[in-house]
């Protein structure tokens, strides 16, 4: 089937490539000429394991192409996926102007029946606006459908998440759109949940908020664990083994980041308020998350006494492993707070340092974890990259000025770290 994916960002590029890989004919459109040229050359503008190979494989097979022209994409495709960005405005509301622009261009280029599918995360009722705009710009052509097909893939495991999802959600307004979308997703072996458009839109926000809530919940529990001598890993296991709760997303740490949870949470609180509901529960999720990041700095200060002129090493900068994404990364909040207290920062991340330098030009970037530890008064592990699990910890300890280690993702065993001579703390252990 013919698919036009508008927006070659994270979601668009991965989804478009995966649609091609399951046999469809896909054209990815983006108005960023540099990005499209990069893709045409076989390079990938983002770091995502396996994506480059998959893009090249499908380009070679003739199923995947790139263009900057929406018209070209619209004319040749049945499905028009909108996967453009919805970045937060100053007040936290999502900026939907790119979606509007794309809907206008789709309307203007519409030549026959199409299914316009929202893939970007959007507030409930956006579908209605997309329909209105497409209608107006297509000179009142009404033979098209709007649908909502939220994406649940995660950065770092995006391809596998797309190809093997827990479910596919299809919000539709006609039987025809439902049948076509079910056909499109036929090769994907997962339950298909068919709903109305508003429900599909809400499912996305509700899911992301719920997952954020799980993380803040376990982070709040981690504080109680620290105060009572309990171990949050055991508590999470004990809770998570109950099928009704589930173990996933109960990893205590230094808070959640990334371009989805923090922004979607804020947006959802705003959407609820607009609909006349004060979602206090989610405001608390946000507050706990913020405090969890700042709590790391308080812990280091408690151990070192003063932060002024202390050298703090940071292991991992990306908002999570297997991505170079620095957007809303907890490392930024933590580092800025440490700097505010007068500390100087040395840091290392296996892939995100180029991006990190644009947000935090004023820290010392190191070649590896050992260089970070050299002369440091404390080291904080912020992102649990696999390579940190295999560090020569003795070497780390010996090169530090003071062996203070804050394991922000509970990668190491507390007893072992203490045996090695570290002044060690984890999160909730
Ligand atoms: C998240 C959702 O998991 C995806 O389903 C969704 O499609 C995506 O947002 C989106 O809306 O686009 P992502 O932001 O890529 O995906 O990353 P996650 O793996 O969910 O992690 C988010 C943050 O939560 C990270 O900072 C991670 O370190 C943190 N986290 C996650 C925890 O602190 N504890 C956990 O147990 C799990």
CSV table of C-alpha atoms and ligand atoms in Angstrom, one decimal:
chain,number,residue,atom,x,y,z
A,1,UNK,CA,0.0,0.0,0.0
A,2,UNK,CA,1.2,3.5,-0.6
A,3,UNK,CA,2.2,5.6,2.4
A,4,UNK,CA,3.3,9.2,2.7
A,5,UNK,CA,5.0,10.0,6.0
A,6,UNK,CA,5.1,13.7,6.6
A,7,UNK,CA,7.8,14.6,9.1
A,8,UNK,CA,11.1,12.6,9.1
A,9,UNK,CA,11.8,13.1,12.8
A,10,UNK,CA,12.1,10.2,15.2
A,11,UNK,CA,8.6,8.9,14.9
A,12,UNK,CA,8.2,9.6,11.2
A,13,UNK,CA,11.5,8.2,10.1
A,14,UNK,CA,11.2,5.0,12.1
A,15,UNK,CA,7.5,4.4,11.3
A,16,UNK,CA,8.1,5.2,7.6
A,17,UNK,CA,11.1,2.9,7.4
A,18,UNK,CA,9.3,0.1,9.2
A,19,UNK,CA,6.2,0.4,7.0
A,20,UNK,CA,8.5,0.0,4.0
A,21,UNK,CA,10.1,-3.0,5.7
A,22,UNK,CA,6.8,-4.8,6.1
A,23,UNK,CA,6.3,-4.4,2.3
A,24,UNK,CA,4.6,-1.0,1.8
A,25,UNK,CA,5.7,1.7,-0.6
A,26,UNK,CA,6.7,4.7,1.5
A,27,UNK,CA,7.7,8.3,0.7
A,28,UNK,CA,9.0,10.3,3.7
A,29,UNK,CA,8.6,14.0,3.4
A,30,UNK,CA,10.3,16.7,5.4
A,31,UNK,CA,10.7,20.5,4.8
A,32,UNK,CA,14.2,20.4,6.1
A,33,UNK,CA,16.2,20.1,2.9
A,34,UNK,CA,19.5,19.2,4.7
A,35,UNK,CA,17.8,16.4,6.4
A,36,UNK,CA,16.3,15.0,3.2
A,37,UNK,CA,19.7,15.3,1.5
A,38,UNK,CA,21.4,13.5,4.3
A,39,UNK,CA,18.8,10.7,4.1
A,40,UNK,CA,19.2,10.5,0.3
A,41,UNK,CA,22.9,10.0,0.8
A,42,UNK,CA,22.2,7.1,3.1
A,43,UNK,CA,23.0,8.8,6.3
A,44,UNK,CA,20.7,9.1,9.3
A,45,UNK,CA,20.2,12.4,11.2
A,46,UNK,CA,19.5,10.7,14.5
A,47,UNK,CA,21.2,7.9,16.5
A,48,UNK,CA,18.9,4.9,16.7
A,49,UNK,CA,20.3,1.3,16.7
A,50,UNK,CA,19.7,-0.5,13.5
A,51,UNK,CA,17.9,2.4,11.7
A,52,UNK,CA,20.6,3.2,9.2
A,53,UNK,CA,20.8,-0.4,8.0
A,54,UNK,CA,17.0,-0.6,7.7
A,55,UNK,CA,16.7,2.6,5.8
A,56,UNK,CA,19.4,1.6,3.3
A,57,UNK,CA,17.9,-1.9,2.9
A,58,UNK,CA,14.5,-0.5,2.0
A,59,UNK,CA,15.8,2.3,-0.2
A,60,UNK,CA,17.7,-0.3,-2.1
A,61,UNK,CA,14.6,-2.5,-2.4
A,62,UNK,CA,12.8,0.5,-3.9
A,63,UNK,CA,10.2,0.7,-1.2
A,64,UNK,CA,11.5,3.9,0.6
A,65,UNK,CA,12.2,7.3,-0.8
A,66,UNK,CA,12.6,10.9,0.5
A,67,UNK,CA,11.4,14.2,-0.8
A,68,UNK,CA,10.7,17.8,0.4
A,69,UNK,CA,7.5,18.1,-1.5
A,70,UNK,CA,4.3,17.3,0.3
A,71,UNK,CA,2.4,17.5,-3.0
A,72,UNK,CA,4.5,14.8,-4.5
A,73,UNK,CA,3.9,12.5,-1.5
A,74,UNK,CA,0.2,13.3,-1.3
A,75,UNK,CA,-0.5,12.7,-5.0
A,76,UNK,CA,1.0,9.2,-5.0
A,77,UNK,CA,-0.2,7.9,-1.6
A,78,UNK,CA,-3.4,6.6,0.0
A,79,UNK,CA,-2.3,7.1,3.6
A,80,UNK,CA,-1.0,10.5,4.6
A,81,UNK,CA,0.6,10.2,8.0
A,82,UNK,CA,1.3,13.5,9.9
A,83,UNK,CA,4.3,12.9,12.1
A,84,UNK,CA,5.6,16.5,12.5
A,85,UNK,CA,6.8,17.9,15.8
A,86,UNK,CA,4.4,19.4,18.4
A,87,UNK,CA,7.0,21.2,20.6
A,88,UNK,CA,5.9,22.8,23.8
A,89,UNK,CA,5.1,26.6,23.8
A,90,UNK,CA,6.2,28.8,26.7
A,91,UNK,CA,3.1,27.9,28.6
A,92,UNK,CA,3.6,24.1,28.1
A,93,UNK,CA,0.8,23.8,25.5
A,94,UNK,CA,1.8,21.9,22.4
A,95,UNK,CA,2.5,24.1,19.3
A,96,UNK,CA,0.2,22.7,16.7
A,97,UNK,CA,1.1,25.1,13.9
A,98,UNK,CA,3.2,22.6,12.0
A,99,UNK,CA,0.2,20.2,12.0
A,100,UNK,CA,-2.0,23.0,10.7
A,101,UNK,CA,0.5,23.9,7.9
A,102,UNK,CA,0.7,20.2,6.8
A,103,UNK,CA,-3.1,19.9,6.9
A,104,UNK,CA,-3.3,23.0,4.6
A,105,UNK,CA,-0.8,21.6,2.2
A,106,UNK,CA,-2.5,18.2,2.2
A,107,UNK,CA,-5.8,19.9,1.4
A,108,UNK,CA,-4.3,21.9,-1.4
A,109,UNK,CA,-2.7,18.8,-3.0
A,110,UNK,CA,-5.7,16.4,-2.5
A,111,UNK,CA,-6.5,14.7,-5.8
A,112,UNK,CA,-8.6,11.7,-4.7
A,113,UNK,CA,-9.8,9.7,-1.6
A,114,UNK,CA,-7.1,9.8,1.1
A,115,UNK,CA,-6.8,8.8,4.7
A,116,UNK,CA,-5.1,11.5,6.8
A,117,UNK,CA,-3.6,9.9,9.8
A,118,UNK,CA,-2.4,11.7,13.0
A,119,UNK,CA,0.8,10.0,14.2
A,120,UNK,CA,2.2,12.9,16.2
A,121,UNK,CA,1.1,13.2,19.8
A,122,UNK,CA,-1.7,15.7,19.8
A,123,UNK,CA,-4.4,17.0,22.2
A,124,UNK,CA,-7.8,15.3,22.0
A,125,UNK,CA,-10.0,16.9,19.4
A,126,UNK,CA,-7.1,17.8,17.0
A,127,UNK,CA,-8.6,15.3,14.5
A,128,UNK,CA,-11.6,17.6,14.2
A,129,UNK,CA,-9.3,20.5,13.4
A,130,UNK,CA,-7.4,18.5,10.8
A,131,UNK,CA,-10.6,17.6,9.1
A,132,UNK,CA,-11.8,21.2,9.0
A,133,UNK,CA,-8.5,22.6,7.6
A,134,UNK,CA,-8.1,19.9,5.0
A,135,UNK,CA,-11.7,20.5,3.9
A,136,UNK,CA,-11.2,24.3,3.7
A,137,UNK,CA,-7.9,24.0,1.7
A,138,UNK,CA,-9.2,21.3,-0.7
A,139,UNK,CA,-12.1,23.6,-1.8
A,140,UNK,CA,-14.6,21.6,0.2
A,141,UNK,CA,-13.6,18.2,-1.1
A,142,UNK,CA,-15.2,15.8,1.4
A,143,UNK,CA,-14.1,12.4,0.2
A,144,UNK,CA,-11.3,11.7,2.7
A,145,UNK,CA,-11.0,10.3,6.2
A,146,UNK,CA,-9.2,11.5,9.2
A,147,UNK,CA,-7.8,8.9,11.6
A,148,UNK,CA,-5.6,8.8,14.7
A,149,UNK,CA,-2.9,6.2,15.0
A,150,UNK,CA,-0.7,7.1,18.0
A,151,UNK,CA,2.8,5.7,18.2
A,152,UNK,CA,4.2,4.1,21.3
A,153,UNK,CA,7.8,3.4,20.2
A,154,UNK,CA,10.6,4.3,22.5
A,155,UNK,CA,13.9,5.8,21.5
A,156,UNK,CA,16.7,3.3,21.6
A,157,UNK,CA,14.4,0.3,20.8
A,158,UNK,CA,12.3,2.1,18.2
A,159,UNK,CA,12.4,-0.5,15.4
A,160,UNK,CA,11.6,-3.4,17.6
A,161,UNK,CA,8.8,-1.4,19.3
A,162,UNK,CA,7.3,-0.6,16.0
A,163,UNK,CA,7.5,-4.1,14.5
A,164,UNK,CA,6.4,-5.9,17.7
A,165,UNK,CA,4.1,-3.5,19.6
A,166,UNK,CA,1.9,-4.5,22.5
A,167,UNK,CA,-1.0,-3.1,20.5
A,168,UNK,CA,-1.9,-0.9,17.5
A,169,UNK,CA,-4.5,1.8,18.2
A,170,UNK,CA,-6.6,2.9,15.3
A,171,UNK,CA,-9.0,5.8,15.9
A,172,UNK,CA,-11.3,6.0,12.9
A,173,UNK,CA,-14.5,7.7,11.8
A,174,UNK,CA,-15.6,5.3,9.0
A,175,UNK,CA,-15.6,1.6,8.2
A,176,UNK,CA,-13.6,2.3,5.0
A,177,UNK,CA,-10.7,3.9,7.0
A,178,UNK,CA,-10.9,1.1,9.5
A,179,UNK,CA,-10.6,-1.6,6.8
A,180,UNK,CA,-7.7,0.1,5.0
A,181,UNK,CA,-5.8,0.8,8.2
A,182,UNK,CA,-6.3,-2.8,9.3
A,183,UNK,CA,-4.9,-4.0,5.9
A,184,UNK,CA,-1.9,-1.6,6.3
A,185,UNK,CA,-1.1,-3.1,9.7
A,186,UNK,CA,-1.9,-6.7,8.8
A,187,UNK,CA,1.8,-7.8,8.8
A,188,UNK,CA,2.2,-6.6,12.3
A,189,UNK,CA,1.2,-9.3,14.7
A,190,UNK,CA,-0.4,-7.4,17.6
A,191,UNK,CA,-3.9,-6.7,18.9
A,192,UNK,CA,-5.6,-3.9,17.0
A,193,UNK,CA,-7.7,-1.6,19.1
A,194,UNK,CA,-10.2,0.2,16.9
A,195,UNK,CA,-11.8,3.3,18.5
A,196,UNK,CA,-13.2,6.7,17.6
A,197,UNK,CA,-10.7,9.4,17.0
A,198,UNK,CA,-11.0,11.2,20.3
A,199,UNK,CA,-10.4,8.0,22.3
A,200,UNK,CA,-7.3,7.2,20.3
A,201,UNK,CA,-6.0,10.6,20.9
A,202,UNK,CA,-6.6,10.2,24.6
A,203,UNK,CA,-5.1,6.8,24.8
A,204,UNK,CA,-1.7,8.2,23.8
A,205,UNK,CA,-1.7,10.9,26.5
A,206,UNK,CA,-3.2,8.7,29.1
A,207,UNK,CA,-0.6,6.0,28.4
A,208,UNK,CA,2.4,8.3,28.6
A,209,UNK,CA,1.0,10.0,31.8
A,210,UNK,CA,0.4,6.7,33.4
A,211,UNK,CA,3.9,5.5,32.7
A,212,UNK,CA,5.3,8.8,34.1
A,213,UNK,CA,3.2,8.3,37.1
A,214,UNK,CA,4.6,4.8,37.7
A,215,UNK,CA,8.1,6.3,37.6
A,216,UNK,CA,7.3,9.1,40.0
A,217,UNK,CA,5.5,6.6,42.2
A,218,UNK,CA,8.5,4.4,42.6
A,219,UNK,CA,10.8,7.4,43.0
A,220,UNK,CA,8.6,8.6,45.9
A,221,UNK,CA,8.8,5.1,47.3
A,222,UNK,CA,12.6,5.2,46.9
A,223,UNK,CA,12.7,8.2,49.3
A,224,UNK,CA,10.7,6.2,51.9
A,225,UNK,CA,13.1,3.3,51.3
A,226,UNK,CA,16.1,5.5,52.0
A,227,UNK,CA,14.5,6.8,55.2
A,228,UNK,CA,13.4,3.4,56.5
A,229,UNK,CA,16.3,1.1,55.4
A,230,UNK,CA,14.3,-0.8,52.8
A,231,UNK,CA,15.5,-1.6,49.3
A,232,UNK,CA,13.5,-0.2,46.4
A,233,UNK,CA,14.6,-3.0,44.0
A,234,UNK,CA,13.0,-5.5,46.3
A,235,UNK,CA,9.9,-3.3,46.8
A,236,UNK,CA,9.6,-2.9,43.0
A,237,UNK,CA,10.0,-6.7,42.5
A,238,UNK,CA,7.4,-7.4,45.2
A,239,UNK,CA,4.9,-4.9,43.8
A,240,UNK,CA,5.6,-5.7,40.1
A,241,UNK,CA,5.1,-9.4,40.4
A,242,UNK,CA,1.4,-8.6,40.9
A,243,UNK,CA,0.2,-8.8,37.3
A,244,UNK,CA,-2.2,-6.0,38.0
A,245,UNK,CA,0.8,-3.7,38.7
A,246,UNK,CA,3.6,-5.1,36.5
A,247,UNK,CA,7.3,-4.6,37.0
A,248,UNK,CA,8.0,-2.4,34.0
A,249,UNK,CA,8.6,1.3,34.6
A,250,UNK,CA,9.2,0.8,38.3
A,251,UNK,CA,12.9,1.5,38.1
A,252,UNK,CA,13.8,4.2,40.6
A,253,UNK,CA,16.3,6.7,39.3
A,254,UNK,CA,17.1,10.3,38.8
A,255,UNK,CA,13.8,11.1,37.2
A,256,UNK,CA,12.4,10.8,33.7
A,257,UNK,CA,13.4,13.0,30.8
A,258,UNK,CA,13.3,13.0,27.0
A,259,UNK,CA,11.1,14.8,24.6
A,260,UNK,CA,8.0,12.8,25.4
A,261,UNK,CA,7.1,12.3,29.1
A,262,UNK,CA,7.9,15.8,30.4
A,263,UNK,CA,6.3,17.6,27.6
A,264,UNK,CA,3.3,15.3,27.2
A,265,UNK,CA,2.6,15.4,30.9
A,266,UNK,CA,2.6,19.2,30.9
A,267,UNK,CA,0.4,19.2,27.8
A,268,UNK,CA,-2.0,16.7,29.3
A,269,UNK,CA,-2.4,18.8,32.4
A,270,UNK,CA,-3.2,21.7,30.2
A,271,UNK,CA,-5.6,19.7,28.0
A,272,UNK,CA,-7.4,18.5,31.1
A,273,UNK,CA,-7.6,22.1,32.4
A,274,UNK,CA,-9.1,23.3,29.1
A,275,UNK,CA,-11.7,20.6,29.4
A,276,UNK,CA,-12.5,21.8,32.9
A,277,UNK,CA,-10.6,19.2,35.0
A,278,UNK,CA,-7.8,20.0,37.4
A,279,UNK,CA,-5.5,16.9,37.0
A,280,UNK,CA,-3.8,17.4,40.3
A,281,UNK,CA,-2.5,13.9,40.3
A,282,UNK,CA,-0.3,14.6,37.3
A,283,UNK,CA,0.9,17.9,38.7
A,284,UNK,CA,2.3,15.8,41.6
A,285,UNK,CA,4.0,13.4,39.1
A,286,UNK,CA,5.8,16.4,37.7
A,287,UNK,CA,6.8,17.8,41.1
A,288,UNK,CA,8.2,14.5,42.3
A,289,UNK,CA,10.2,14.2,39.1
A,290,UNK,CA,11.7,17.6,39.5
A,291,UNK,CA,12.6,16.9,43.1
A,292,UNK,CA,14.1,13.6,42.2
A,293,UNK,CA,16.7,15.3,40.0
A,294,UNK,CA,17.5,18.0,42.5
A,295,UNK,CA,17.6,15.4,45.2
A,296,UNK,CA,20.8,14.0,43.6
A,297,UNK,CA,22.5,17.3,44.1
A,298,UNK,CA,21.4,17.5,47.7
A,299,UNK,CA,22.8,14.0,48.3
A,300,UNK,CA,26.2,14.9,46.8
A,301,UNK,CA,26.2,18.1,48.9
A,302,UNK,CA,25.4,16.2,52.1
A,303,UNK,CA,28.3,13.9,51.4
A,304,UNK,CA,30.9,16.5,50.3
A,305,UNK,CA,29.8,19.2,52.8
A,306,UNK,CA,30.4,22.1,50.3
A,307,UNK,CA,30.0,22.0,46.5
A,308,UNK,CA,32.0,25.2,45.8
A,309,UNK,CA,35.1,24.4,43.8
A,310,UNK,CA,34.4,20.6,43.9
A,311,UNK,CA,35.0,18.6,40.8
A,312,UNK,CA,32.0,16.4,40.0
A,313,UNK,CA,32.2,13.7,37.3
A,314,UNK,CA,29.0,12.8,35.4
A,315,UNK,CA,28.7,9.5,33.7
A,316,UNK,CA,26.0,9.6,31.0
A,317,UNK,CA,24.3,12.7,29.6
A,318,UNK,CA,21.6,11.4,27.2
A,319,UNK,CA,18.1,11.1,28.8
A,320,UNK,CA,18.5,7.4,28.6
A,321,UNK,CA,20.8,4.8,27.1
A,322,UNK,CA,21.0,4.0,23.4
A,323,UNK,CA,20.1,7.4,22.2
A,324,UNK,CA,22.0,10.7,21.7
A,325,UNK,CA,18.9,12.7,22.6
A,326,UNK,CA,19.5,15.4,25.1
A,327,UNK,CA,16.1,17.0,25.2
A,328,UNK,CA,14.8,17.4,28.8
A,329,UNK,CA,17.7,15.1,29.9
A,330,UNK,CA,17.9,14.9,33.7
A,331,UNK,CA,21.6,15.4,33.3
A,332,UNK,CA,21.0,19.0,32.3
A,333,UNK,CA,18.9,19.9,35.4
A,334,UNK,CA,21.4,18.1,37.7
A,335,UNK,CA,24.5,19.7,36.1
A,336,UNK,CA,23.0,23.2,36.1
A,337,UNK,CA,22.1,22.8,39.8
A,338,UNK,CA,25.6,21.6,40.6
A,339,UNK,CA,27.1,24.6,38.8
A,340,UNK,CA,24.8,26.9,40.6
A,341,UNK,CA,26.4,25.7,43.8
A,342,UNK,CA,29.9,26.4,42.5
A,343,UNK,CA,30.9,22.9,41.4
A,344,UNK,CA,32.8,22.3,38.1
A,345,UNK,CA,31.7,19.4,35.9
A,346,UNK,CA,33.6,16.8,33.9
A,347,UNK,CA,31.4,14.5,31.9
A,348,UNK,CA,31.4,11.6,29.4
A,349,UNK,CA,28.6,10.0,27.3
A,350,UNK,CA,29.3,7.4,24.6
A,351,UNK,CA,27.1,9.1,21.9
A,352,UNK,CA,25.5,12.3,23.1
A,353,UNK,CA,28.4,14.6,23.7
A,354,UNK,CA,28.2,16.5,20.4
A,355,UNK,CA,24.6,17.3,21.2
A,356,UNK,CA,25.4,18.0,24.8
A,357,UNK,CA,28.0,20.6,23.9
A,358,UNK,CA,25.4,22.8,22.3
A,359,UNK,CA,23.3,22.8,25.5
A,360,UNK,CA,26.2,22.8,28.0
A,361,UNK,CA,29.2,24.3,26.5
A,362,UNK,CA,30.7,25.1,29.9
A,363,UNK,CA,31.7,21.7,31.1
A,364,UNK,CA,34.8,19.5,30.5
A,365,UNK,CA,34.0,16.7,28.1
A,366,UNK,CA,36.1,13.6,28.6
A,367,UNK,CA,37.1,10.6,26.4
A,368,UNK,CA,35.9,8.0,28.8
A,369,UNK,CA,34.7,7.2,32.3
A,370,UNK,CA,38.2,6.9,33.6
A,371,UNK,CA,39.1,10.5,32.6
A,372,UNK,CA,35.9,11.6,34.3
A,373,UNK,CA,36.9,10.0,37.5
A,374,UNK,CA,40.4,11.5,37.4
A,375,UNK,CA,40.7,13.9,40.3
A,376,UNK,CA,36.9,14.0,40.9
A,377,UNK,CA,35.5,14.7,44.3
A,378,UNK,CA,32.4,12.7,43.4
A,379,UNK,CA,31.0,10.8,40.4
A,380,UNK,CA,27.3,10.6,39.5
A,381,UNK,CA,26.1,7.9,37.2
A,382,UNK,CA,23.1,9.6,35.4
A,383,UNK,CA,22.5,7.3,32.4
A,384,UNK,CA,22.8,3.6,32.6
A,385,UNK,CA,24.8,2.9,29.4
A,386,UNK,CA,25.9,-0.8,29.2
A,387,UNK,CA,29.6,0.1,29.0
A,388,UNK,CA,29.4,1.6,32.6
A,389,UNK,CA,28.4,-1.8,33.9
A,390,UNK,CA,31.8,-3.2,32.9
A,391,UNK,CA,34.0,-0.5,34.3
A,392,UNK,CA,37.2,-1.3,36.2
A,393,UNK,CA,35.9,0.1,39.4
A,394,UNK,CA,39.2,-0.1,41.3
A,395,UNK,CA,40.7,2.1,38.7
A,396,UNK,CA,37.9,4.5,39.0
A,397,UNK,CA,38.2,4.6,42.8
A,398,UNK,CA,42.0,5.1,42.7
A,399,UNK,CA,41.9,8.0,40.4
A,400,UNK,CA,39.3,10.0,42.3
A,401,UNK,CA,40.2,12.7,44.8
A,402,UNK,CA,37.4,11.5,47.1
A,403,UNK,CA,35.7,8.1,46.3
A,404,UNK,CA,32.1,9.4,46.5
A,405,UNK,CA,29.9,7.6,44.0
A,406,UNK,CA,26.2,8.3,43.4
A,407,UNK,CA,24.7,5.6,41.3
A,408,UNK,CA,21.6,7.3,40.0
A,409,UNK,CA,20.3,4.3,38.2
A,410,UNK,CA,21.1,1.5,40.7
A,411,UNK,CA,23.6,-0.2,38.3
A,412,UNK,CA,25.9,-1.5,41.0
A,413,UNK,CA,25.6,-3.6,44.1
A,414,UNK,CA,25.8,-1.4,47.2
A,415,UNK,CA,27.8,-3.9,49.3
A,416,UNK,CA,30.3,-4.5,46.6
A,417,UNK,CA,30.8,-0.8,46.0
A,418,UNK,CA,31.3,-0.3,49.7
A,419,UNK,CA,33.8,-3.2,49.9
A,420,UNK,CA,35.7,-1.5,47.1
A,421,UNK,CA,36.1,1.5,49.3
A,422,UNK,CA,33.5,3.8,47.7
A,423,UNK,CA,31.3,6.2,49.7
A,424,UNK,CA,28.4,4.8,47.7
A,425,UNK,CA,24.8,5.7,47.5
A,426,UNK,CA,22.2,4.4,45.1
A,427,UNK,CA,18.6,5.5,44.8
A,428,UNK,CA,16.3,4.0,47.4
A,429,UNK,CA,18.7,1.4,48.5
B,1,LIG,C1,8.2,7.1,25.8
B,1,LIG,C2,7.2,6.0,25.9
B,1,LIG,O1,7.8,4.9,26.6
B,1,LIG,C3,6.9,5.5,24.5
B,1,LIG,O2,5.9,4.5,24.6
B,1,LIG,C4,6.3,6.7,23.7
B,1,LIG,O3,6.0,6.3,22.4
B,1,LIG,C5,7.3,7.8,23.7
B,1,LIG,O4,7.6,8.2,25.0
B,1,LIG,C6,6.7,8.9,22.9
B,1,LIG,O5,5.6,9.5,23.4
B,1,LIG,O6,7.2,9.3,21.8
B,1,LIG,P1,10.9,7.4,25.4
B,1,LIG,O7,10.7,8.8,25.8
B,1,LIG,O8,11.6,7.1,24.1
B,1,LIG,O9,9.4,6.7,25.2
B,1,LIG,O10,11.6,6.7,26.6
B,1,LIG,P2,11.3,5.7,27.8
B,1,LIG,O11,12.0,4.4,27.6
B,1,LIG,O12,9.8,5.6,28.0
B,1,LIG,O13,12.0,6.5,29.0
B,1,LIG,C7,11.5,7.8,29.4
B,1,LIG,C8,12.3,8.3,30.6
B,1,LIG,O14,11.8,7.5,31.7
B,1,LIG,C9,13.8,8.1,30.5
B,1,LIG,O15,14.4,9.2,31.1
B,1,LIG,C10,14.0,6.9,31.5
B,1,LIG,O16,15.3,6.9,32.1
B,1,LIG,C11,12.9,7.1,32.5
B,1,LIG,N1,12.5,5.8,33.2
B,1,LIG,C12,11.9,4.8,32.5
B,1,LIG,C13,12.8,5.7,34.5
B,1,LIG,O17,13.3,6.6,35.2
B,1,LIG,N2,12.3,4.5,35.1
B,1,LIG,C14,11.7,3.5,34.4
B,1,LIG,O18,11.4,2.5,35.1
B,1,LIG,C15,11.5,3.7,33.1
